[in-house]
Coordinates of C-alpha atoms in Angstrom, one line a residue:
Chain L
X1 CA 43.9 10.9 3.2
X2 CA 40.3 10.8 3.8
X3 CA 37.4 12.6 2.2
X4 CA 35.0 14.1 4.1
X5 CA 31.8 15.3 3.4
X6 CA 29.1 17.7 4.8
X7 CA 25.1 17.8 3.7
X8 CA 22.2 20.0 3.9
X9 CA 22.1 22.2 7.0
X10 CA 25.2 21.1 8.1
X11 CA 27.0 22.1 4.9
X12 CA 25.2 25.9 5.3
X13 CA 26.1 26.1 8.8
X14 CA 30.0 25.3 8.1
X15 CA 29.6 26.8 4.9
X16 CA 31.9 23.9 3.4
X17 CA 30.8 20.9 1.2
X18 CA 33.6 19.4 2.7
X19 CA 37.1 18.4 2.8
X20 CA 40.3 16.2 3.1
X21 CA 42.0 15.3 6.3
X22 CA 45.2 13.1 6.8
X23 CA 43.7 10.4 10.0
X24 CA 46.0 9.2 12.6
X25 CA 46.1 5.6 13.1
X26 CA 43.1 4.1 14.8
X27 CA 40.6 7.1 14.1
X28 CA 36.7 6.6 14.9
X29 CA 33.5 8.8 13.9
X30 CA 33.3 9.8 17.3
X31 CA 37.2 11.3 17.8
X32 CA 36.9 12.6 14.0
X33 CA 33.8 14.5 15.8
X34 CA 35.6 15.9 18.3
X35 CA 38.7 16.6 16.5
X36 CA 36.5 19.1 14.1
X37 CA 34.6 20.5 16.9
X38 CA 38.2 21.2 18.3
X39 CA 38.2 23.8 15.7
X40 CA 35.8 26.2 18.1
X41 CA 33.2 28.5 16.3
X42 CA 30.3 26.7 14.1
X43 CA 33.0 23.5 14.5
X44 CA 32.2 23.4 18.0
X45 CA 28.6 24.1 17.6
X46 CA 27.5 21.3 15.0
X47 CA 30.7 18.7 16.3
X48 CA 30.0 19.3 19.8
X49 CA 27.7 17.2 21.6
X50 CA 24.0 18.3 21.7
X51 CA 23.4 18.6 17.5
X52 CA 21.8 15.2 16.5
X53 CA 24.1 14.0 13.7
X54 CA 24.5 11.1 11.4
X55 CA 27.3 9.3 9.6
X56 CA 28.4 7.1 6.8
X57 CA 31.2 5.9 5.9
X58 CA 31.6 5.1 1.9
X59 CA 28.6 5.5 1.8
X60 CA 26.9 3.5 4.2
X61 CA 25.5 4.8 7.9
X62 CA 28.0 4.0 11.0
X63 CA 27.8 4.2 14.1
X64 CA 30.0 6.3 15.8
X65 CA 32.7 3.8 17.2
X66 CA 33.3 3.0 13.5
X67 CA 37.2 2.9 12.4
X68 CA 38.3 5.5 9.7
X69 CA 40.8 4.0 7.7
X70 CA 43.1 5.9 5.0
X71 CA 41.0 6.1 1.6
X72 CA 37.6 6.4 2.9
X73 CA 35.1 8.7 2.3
X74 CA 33.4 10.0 5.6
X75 CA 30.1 11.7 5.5
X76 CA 28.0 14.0 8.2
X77 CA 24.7 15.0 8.5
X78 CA 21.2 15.5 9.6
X79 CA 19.0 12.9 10.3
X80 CA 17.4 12.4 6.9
X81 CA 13.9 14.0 5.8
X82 CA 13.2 12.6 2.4
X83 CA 9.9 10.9 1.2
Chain N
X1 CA 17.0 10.2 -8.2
X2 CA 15.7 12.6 -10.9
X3 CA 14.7 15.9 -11.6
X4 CA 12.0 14.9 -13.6
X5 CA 8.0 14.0 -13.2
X6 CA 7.4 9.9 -12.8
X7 CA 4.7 8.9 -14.9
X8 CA 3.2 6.5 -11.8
X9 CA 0.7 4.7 -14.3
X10 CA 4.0 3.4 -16.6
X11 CA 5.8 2.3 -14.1
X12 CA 3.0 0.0 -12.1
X13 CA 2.0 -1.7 -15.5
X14 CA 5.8 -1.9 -16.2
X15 CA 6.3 -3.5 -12.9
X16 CA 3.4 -6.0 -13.2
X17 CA 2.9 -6.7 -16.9
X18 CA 6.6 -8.4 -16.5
X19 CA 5.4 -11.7 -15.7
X20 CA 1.7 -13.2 -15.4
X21 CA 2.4 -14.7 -12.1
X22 CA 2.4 -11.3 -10.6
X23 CA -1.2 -10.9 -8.8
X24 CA -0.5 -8.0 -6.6
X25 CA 0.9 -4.8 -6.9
X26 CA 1.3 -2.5 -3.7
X27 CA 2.4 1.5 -4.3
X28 CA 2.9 4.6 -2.3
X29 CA 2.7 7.9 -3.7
X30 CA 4.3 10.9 -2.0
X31 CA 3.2 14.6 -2.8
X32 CA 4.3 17.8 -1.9
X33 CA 2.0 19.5 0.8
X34 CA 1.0 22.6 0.7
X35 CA 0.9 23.4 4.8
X36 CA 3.8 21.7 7.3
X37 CA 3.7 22.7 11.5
X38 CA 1.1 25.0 10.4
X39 CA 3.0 27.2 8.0
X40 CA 2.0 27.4 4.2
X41 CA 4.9 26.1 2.4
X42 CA 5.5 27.9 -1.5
X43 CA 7.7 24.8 -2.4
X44 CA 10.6 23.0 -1.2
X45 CA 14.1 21.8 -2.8
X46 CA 15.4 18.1 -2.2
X47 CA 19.4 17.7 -1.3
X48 CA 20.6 14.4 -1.6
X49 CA 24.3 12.2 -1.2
X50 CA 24.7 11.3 -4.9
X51 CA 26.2 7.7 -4.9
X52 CA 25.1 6.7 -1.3
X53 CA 21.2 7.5 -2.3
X54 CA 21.6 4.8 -4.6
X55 CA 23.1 2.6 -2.6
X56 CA 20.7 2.7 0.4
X57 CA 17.6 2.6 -2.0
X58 CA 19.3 -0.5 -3.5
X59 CA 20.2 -2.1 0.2
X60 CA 16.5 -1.2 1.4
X61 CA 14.8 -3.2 -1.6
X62 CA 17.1 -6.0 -1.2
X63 CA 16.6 -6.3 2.6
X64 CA 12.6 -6.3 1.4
X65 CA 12.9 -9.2 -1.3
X66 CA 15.1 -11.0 1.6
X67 CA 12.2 -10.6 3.6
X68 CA 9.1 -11.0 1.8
X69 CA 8.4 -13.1 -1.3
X70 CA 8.1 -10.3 -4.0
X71 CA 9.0 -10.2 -7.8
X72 CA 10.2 -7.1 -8.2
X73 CA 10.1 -3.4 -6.7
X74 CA 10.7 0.3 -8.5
X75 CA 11.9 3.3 -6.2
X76 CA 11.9 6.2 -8.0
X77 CA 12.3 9.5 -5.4
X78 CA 12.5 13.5 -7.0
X79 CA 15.3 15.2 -6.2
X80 CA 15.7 19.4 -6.8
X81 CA 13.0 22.1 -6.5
X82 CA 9.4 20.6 -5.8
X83 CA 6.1 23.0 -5.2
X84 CA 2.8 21.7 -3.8
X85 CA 1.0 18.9 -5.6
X86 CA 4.2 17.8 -7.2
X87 CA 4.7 14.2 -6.7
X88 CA 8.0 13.6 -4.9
X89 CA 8.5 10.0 -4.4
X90 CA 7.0 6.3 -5.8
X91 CA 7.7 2.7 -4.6
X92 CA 5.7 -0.1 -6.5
X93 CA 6.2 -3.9 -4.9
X94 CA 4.8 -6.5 -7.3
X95 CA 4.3 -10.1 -5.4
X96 CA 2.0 -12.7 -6.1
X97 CA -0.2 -12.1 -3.1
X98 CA -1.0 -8.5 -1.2
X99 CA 0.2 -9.5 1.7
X100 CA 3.4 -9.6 1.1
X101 CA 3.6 -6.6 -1.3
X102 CA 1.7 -4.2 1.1
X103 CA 4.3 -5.2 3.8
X104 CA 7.5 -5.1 1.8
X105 CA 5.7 -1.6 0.0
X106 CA 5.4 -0.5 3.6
X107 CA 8.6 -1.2 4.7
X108 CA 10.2 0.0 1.7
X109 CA 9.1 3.6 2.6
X110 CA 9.9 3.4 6.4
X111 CA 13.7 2.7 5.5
X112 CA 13.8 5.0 2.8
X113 CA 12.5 7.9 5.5
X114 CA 14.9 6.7 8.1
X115 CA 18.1 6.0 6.0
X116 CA 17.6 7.3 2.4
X117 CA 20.0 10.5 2.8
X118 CA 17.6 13.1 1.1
X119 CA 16.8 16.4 2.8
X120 CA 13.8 18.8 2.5
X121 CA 14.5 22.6 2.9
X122 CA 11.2 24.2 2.6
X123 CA 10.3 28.1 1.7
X124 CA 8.1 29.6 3.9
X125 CA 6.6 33.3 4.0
X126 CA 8.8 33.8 6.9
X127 CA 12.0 32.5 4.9
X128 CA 14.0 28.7 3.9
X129 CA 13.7 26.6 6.6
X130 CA 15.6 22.4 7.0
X131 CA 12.6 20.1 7.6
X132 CA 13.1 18.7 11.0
X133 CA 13.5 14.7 11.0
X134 CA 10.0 13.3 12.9
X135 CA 10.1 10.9 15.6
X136 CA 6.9 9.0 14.1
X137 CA 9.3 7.8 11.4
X138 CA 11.8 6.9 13.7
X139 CA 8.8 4.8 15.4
X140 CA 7.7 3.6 12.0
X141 CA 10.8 2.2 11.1
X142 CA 11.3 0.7 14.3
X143 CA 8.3 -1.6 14.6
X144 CA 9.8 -3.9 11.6
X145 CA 12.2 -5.0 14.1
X146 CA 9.6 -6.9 16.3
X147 CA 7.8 -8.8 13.5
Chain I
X1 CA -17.6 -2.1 -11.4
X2 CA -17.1 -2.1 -15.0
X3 CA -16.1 -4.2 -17.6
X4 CA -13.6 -2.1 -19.0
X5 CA -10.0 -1.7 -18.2
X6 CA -9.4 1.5 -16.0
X7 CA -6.4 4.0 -15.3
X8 CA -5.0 3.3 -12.8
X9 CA -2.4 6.5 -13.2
X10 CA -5.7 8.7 -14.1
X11 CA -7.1 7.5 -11.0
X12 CA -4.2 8.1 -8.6
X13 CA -3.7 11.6 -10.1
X14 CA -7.6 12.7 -9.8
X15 CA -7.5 11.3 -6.1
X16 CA -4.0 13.0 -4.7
X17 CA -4.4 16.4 -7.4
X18 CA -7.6 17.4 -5.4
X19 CA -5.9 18.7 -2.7
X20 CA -3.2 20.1 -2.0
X21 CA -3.0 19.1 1.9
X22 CA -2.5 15.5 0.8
X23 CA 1.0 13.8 1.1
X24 CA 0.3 10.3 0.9
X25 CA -1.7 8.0 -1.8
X26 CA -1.5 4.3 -0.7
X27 CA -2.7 2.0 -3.7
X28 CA -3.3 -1.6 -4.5
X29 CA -3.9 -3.2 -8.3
X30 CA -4.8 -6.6 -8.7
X31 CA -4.0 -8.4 -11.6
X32 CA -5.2 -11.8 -13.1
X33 CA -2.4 -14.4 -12.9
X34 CA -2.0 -17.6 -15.1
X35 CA -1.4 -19.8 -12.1
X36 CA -3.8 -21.2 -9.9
X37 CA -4.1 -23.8 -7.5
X38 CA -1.4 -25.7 -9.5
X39 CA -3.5 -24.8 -12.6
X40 CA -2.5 -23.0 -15.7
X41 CA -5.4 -20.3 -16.1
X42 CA -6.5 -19.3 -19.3
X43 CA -9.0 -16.5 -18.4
X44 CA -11.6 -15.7 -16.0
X45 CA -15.2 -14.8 -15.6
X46 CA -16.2 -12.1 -12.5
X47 CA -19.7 -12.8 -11.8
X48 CA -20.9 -9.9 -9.4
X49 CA -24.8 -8.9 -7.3
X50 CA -25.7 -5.5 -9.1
X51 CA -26.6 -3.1 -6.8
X52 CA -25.2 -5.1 -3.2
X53 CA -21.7 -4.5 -5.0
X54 CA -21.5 -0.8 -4.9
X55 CA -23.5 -0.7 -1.4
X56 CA -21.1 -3.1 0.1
X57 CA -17.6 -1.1 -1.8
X58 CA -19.4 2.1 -0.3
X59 CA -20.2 0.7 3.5
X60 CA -17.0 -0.6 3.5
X61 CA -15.0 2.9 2.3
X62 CA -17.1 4.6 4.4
X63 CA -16.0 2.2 7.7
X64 CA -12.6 3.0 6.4
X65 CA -13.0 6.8 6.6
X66 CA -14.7 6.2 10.1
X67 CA -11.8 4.7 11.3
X68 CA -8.5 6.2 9.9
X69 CA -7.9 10.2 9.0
X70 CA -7.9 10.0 5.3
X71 CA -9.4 12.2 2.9
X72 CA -10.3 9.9 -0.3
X73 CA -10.6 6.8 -1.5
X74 CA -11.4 5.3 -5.1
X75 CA -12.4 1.8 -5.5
X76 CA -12.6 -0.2 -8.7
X77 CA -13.0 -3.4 -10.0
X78 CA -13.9 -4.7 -13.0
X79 CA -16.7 -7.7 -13.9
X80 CA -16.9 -10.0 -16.5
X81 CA -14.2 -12.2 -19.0
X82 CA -10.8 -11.6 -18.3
X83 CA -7.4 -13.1 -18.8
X84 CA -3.9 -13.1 -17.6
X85 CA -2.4 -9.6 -16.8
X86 CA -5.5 -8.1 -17.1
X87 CA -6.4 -5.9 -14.0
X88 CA -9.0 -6.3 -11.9
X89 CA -9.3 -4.1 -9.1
X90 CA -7.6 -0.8 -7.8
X91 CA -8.0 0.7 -5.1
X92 CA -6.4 3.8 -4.0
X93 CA -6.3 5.8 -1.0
X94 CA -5.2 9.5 0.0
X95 CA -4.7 10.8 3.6
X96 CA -2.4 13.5 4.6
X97 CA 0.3 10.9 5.7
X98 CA 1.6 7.1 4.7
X99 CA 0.4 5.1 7.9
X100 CA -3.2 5.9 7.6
X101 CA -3.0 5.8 4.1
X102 CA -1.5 2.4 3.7
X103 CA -3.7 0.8 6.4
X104 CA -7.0 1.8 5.1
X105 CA -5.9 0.8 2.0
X106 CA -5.1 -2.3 3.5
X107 CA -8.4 -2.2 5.2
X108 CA -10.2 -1.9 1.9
X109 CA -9.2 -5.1 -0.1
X110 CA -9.1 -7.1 3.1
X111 CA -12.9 -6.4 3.2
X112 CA -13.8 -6.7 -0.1
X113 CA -12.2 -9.7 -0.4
X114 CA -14.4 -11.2 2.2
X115 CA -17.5 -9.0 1.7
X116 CA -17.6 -7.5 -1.7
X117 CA -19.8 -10.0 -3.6
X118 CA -17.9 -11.3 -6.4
X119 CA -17.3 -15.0 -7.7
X120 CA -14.5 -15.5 -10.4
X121 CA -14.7 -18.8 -12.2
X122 CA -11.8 -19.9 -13.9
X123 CA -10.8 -21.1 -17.1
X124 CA -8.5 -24.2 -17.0
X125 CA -7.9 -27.3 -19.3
X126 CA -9.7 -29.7 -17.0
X127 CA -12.6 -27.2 -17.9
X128 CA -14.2 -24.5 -16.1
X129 CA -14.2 -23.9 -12.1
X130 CA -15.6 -21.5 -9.7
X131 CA -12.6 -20.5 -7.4
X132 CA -12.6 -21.3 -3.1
X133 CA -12.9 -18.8 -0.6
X134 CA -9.3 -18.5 0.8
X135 CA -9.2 -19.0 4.5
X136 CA -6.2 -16.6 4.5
X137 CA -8.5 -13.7 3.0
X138 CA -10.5 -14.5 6.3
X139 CA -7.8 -14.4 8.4
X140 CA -6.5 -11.2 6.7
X141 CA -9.6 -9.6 7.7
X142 CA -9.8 -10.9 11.4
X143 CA -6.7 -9.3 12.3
X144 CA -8.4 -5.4 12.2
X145 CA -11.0 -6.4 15.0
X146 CA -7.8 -6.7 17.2
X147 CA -6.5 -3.0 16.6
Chain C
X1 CA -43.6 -11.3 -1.1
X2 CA -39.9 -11.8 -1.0
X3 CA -37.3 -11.9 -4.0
X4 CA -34.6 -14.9 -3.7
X5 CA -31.7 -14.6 -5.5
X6 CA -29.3 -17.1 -6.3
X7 CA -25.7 -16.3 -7.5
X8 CA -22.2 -17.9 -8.7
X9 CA -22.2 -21.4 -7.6
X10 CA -25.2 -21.9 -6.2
X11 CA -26.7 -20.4 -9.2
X12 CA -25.3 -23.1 -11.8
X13 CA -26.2 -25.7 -9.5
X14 CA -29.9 -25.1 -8.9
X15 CA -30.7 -24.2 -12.3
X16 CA -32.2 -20.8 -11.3
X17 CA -31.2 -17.5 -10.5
X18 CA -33.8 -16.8 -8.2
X19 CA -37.9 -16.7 -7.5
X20 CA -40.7 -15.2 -5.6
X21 CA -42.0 -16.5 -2.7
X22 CA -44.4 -15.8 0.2
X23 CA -43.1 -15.6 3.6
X24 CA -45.1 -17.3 6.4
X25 CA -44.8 -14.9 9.5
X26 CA -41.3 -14.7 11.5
X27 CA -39.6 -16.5 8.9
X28 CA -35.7 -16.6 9.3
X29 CA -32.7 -17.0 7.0
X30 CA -32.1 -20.4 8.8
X31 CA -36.0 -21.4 8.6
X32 CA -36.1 -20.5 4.6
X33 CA -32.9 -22.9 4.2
X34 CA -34.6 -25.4 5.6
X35 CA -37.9 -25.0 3.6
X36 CA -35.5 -24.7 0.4
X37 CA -33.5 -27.9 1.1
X38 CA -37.2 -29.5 2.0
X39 CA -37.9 -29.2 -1.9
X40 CA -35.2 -32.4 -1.9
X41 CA -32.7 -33.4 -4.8
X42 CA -30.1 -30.3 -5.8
X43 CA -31.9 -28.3 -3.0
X44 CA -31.2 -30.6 -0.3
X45 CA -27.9 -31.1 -1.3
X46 CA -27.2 -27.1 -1.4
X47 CA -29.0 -25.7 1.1
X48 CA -28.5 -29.0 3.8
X49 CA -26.0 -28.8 6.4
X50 CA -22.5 -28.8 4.7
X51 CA -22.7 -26.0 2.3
X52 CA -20.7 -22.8 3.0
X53 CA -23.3 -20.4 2.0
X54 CA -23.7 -16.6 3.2
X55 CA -26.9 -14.3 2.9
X56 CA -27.1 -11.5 2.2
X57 CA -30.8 -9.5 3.2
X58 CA -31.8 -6.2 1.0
X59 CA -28.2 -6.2 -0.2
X60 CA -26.3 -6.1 2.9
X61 CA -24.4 -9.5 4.7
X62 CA -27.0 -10.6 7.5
X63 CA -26.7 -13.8 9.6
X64 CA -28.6 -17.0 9.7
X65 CA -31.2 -15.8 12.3
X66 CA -32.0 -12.4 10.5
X67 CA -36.3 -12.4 10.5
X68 CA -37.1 -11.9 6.5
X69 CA -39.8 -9.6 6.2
X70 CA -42.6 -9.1 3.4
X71 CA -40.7 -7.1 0.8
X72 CA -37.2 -8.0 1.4
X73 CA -34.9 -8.9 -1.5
X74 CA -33.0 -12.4 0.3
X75 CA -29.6 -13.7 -1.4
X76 CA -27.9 -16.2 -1.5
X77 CA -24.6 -17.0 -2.3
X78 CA -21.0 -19.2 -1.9
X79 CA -18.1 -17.1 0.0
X80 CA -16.9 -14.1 -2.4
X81 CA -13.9 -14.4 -4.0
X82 CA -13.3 -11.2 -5.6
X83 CA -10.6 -9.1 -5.5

């Protein structure tokens, strides 16, 4: 299992703070992306390309061709506007 | 991360008053504006990743004393519902020249606008509205990888 | 200049609190260390020329306004004995954003460093000494006629 | 008339922390130096080629060949080392 989480306008568009997904072997950021955009609607909207996105995973940014492995938290959002 | 006010006068003296080698001390101050792309902003709340904020704030100052010879560096950054004039985010570098503490202050805040994951969604008279992420800071941050 | 201690969170506060269209307060404290040169310092005297000290603080504020969009600036620095920890100068800067803030703050100390006209003579146990001009304060400043 | 002032450094070692002088016509920083370090002994030795000395004329930074005029106050002074 892996956690996933969603932030700021990201977590009001899909209305979801997030969720937990079993990966299959060999899962990156960028095929977990498509895989939830898969899901058509608001999925395919924010996961599709075009939406400028981030990711960390367990807590620290990766790039997209980042390896999800079972246990880790996984975490998307906008690019950050703090300070 | 906290709710709560920063008293910015405690924490420099805190900061420097640690050791008498100390001869510089280089802070930023952030406060909540009142006007952003030309709309008067009432206030703003601050959304943050609890657990990675830490960690990046922590990875940011380490990168800095890897860096630059400084002592010692506070970050302290507001998180929750903010309103104009409202200070919103500190970083104090102590070294033992300015130099080096204005740089590693600068850089500091560059990262923490670039990786730090806090969000600003503003209230406007036409509604809440996500603050859009600016290239300058992109830009910013990206000049500390020619030095 | 003033031989009393100052505020330095009073000081930030009155600068940013004036208005609300500020975001950014870059600042730099100086503090009096106990090392010198090799040399444990046991206090300090600031010897300074009444009346070129705040024309020269003011010209060189004013150049910084000239060149960067900021909106205030507060300068002070203290004359007279003091001693390890003690602070010396502060100066602060406010501008509606961190970049111009933090280089005309930058700006500032640079310049009074090399301008300002203060002498500090130090107290060691070989006796008394009136401190060098740093070449690296020279350089410090050299590098904004480039920009 | 012109005021000379002496500060810091220079100060301590000339015993005096300034005078009054009269100015012969077209008088420049550089020319006064050299009628001070005419005067021989501590104001040879501070005011002779060497020194690091900057003026300053009416309180603001001026270099060597600045013209004094009747009037002016004229500093002296080592490099500042404020801050």
């Amino acid at each position: 299992m892996i956690r996933l989480l969603y932030f700021a306008r990201l977590r009001e568009a899909l209305g979801s703070v997030g969720e937990e997904l079993t990966p299959r072997a060999g899962l990156t950021i960028e095929a977990l992306m498509q895989q939830l955009a898969a899901r058509g609607g608001v999925w395919a909207e924010e996961f599709g390309s075009g939406k400028s996105l981030r990711a960390a995973v367990n807590q620290t940014l990766a790039p997209v061709t980042t390896e999800i492995h079972d246990g880790d938290e996984v975490a998307f959002f906008p690019p950050v506007t703090g300070g | 991360m906290q709710t709560e006010d920063f008293d910015v006068g405690a924490e420099i003296t805190q900061l420097r008053q640690q050791r008498p080698d100390i001869g510089a001390v280089a802070a930023f101050v952030g406060q909540v504006r009142d006007l952003n792309q030309g709309d008067a902003i009432a206030g703003m709340t601050l959304e943050h990743y609890p657990g990675m904020t830490e960690k990046s704030l922590e990875a940011i100052v380490q990168q800095a004393k890897a860096r630059w010879d400084i002592m010692d560096a506070v970050v302290i950054h507001r998180i929750g519902e903010l309103k104009p004039l409202d200070q919103i985010v500190l970083v104090a570098v102590a070294g033992a020249h300015r130099g080096e503490a204005f740089h590693a202050c600068e850089f500091i805040m560059d990262y923490l606008k670039t990786e730090a994951p806090f969000w600003k969604k503003e209230q406007t008279a036409k509604g809440e509205r996500w603050v859009d992420a600016r290239a300058s800071d992109d830009a910013a941050r990206a000049r500390w990888h020619k030095i």
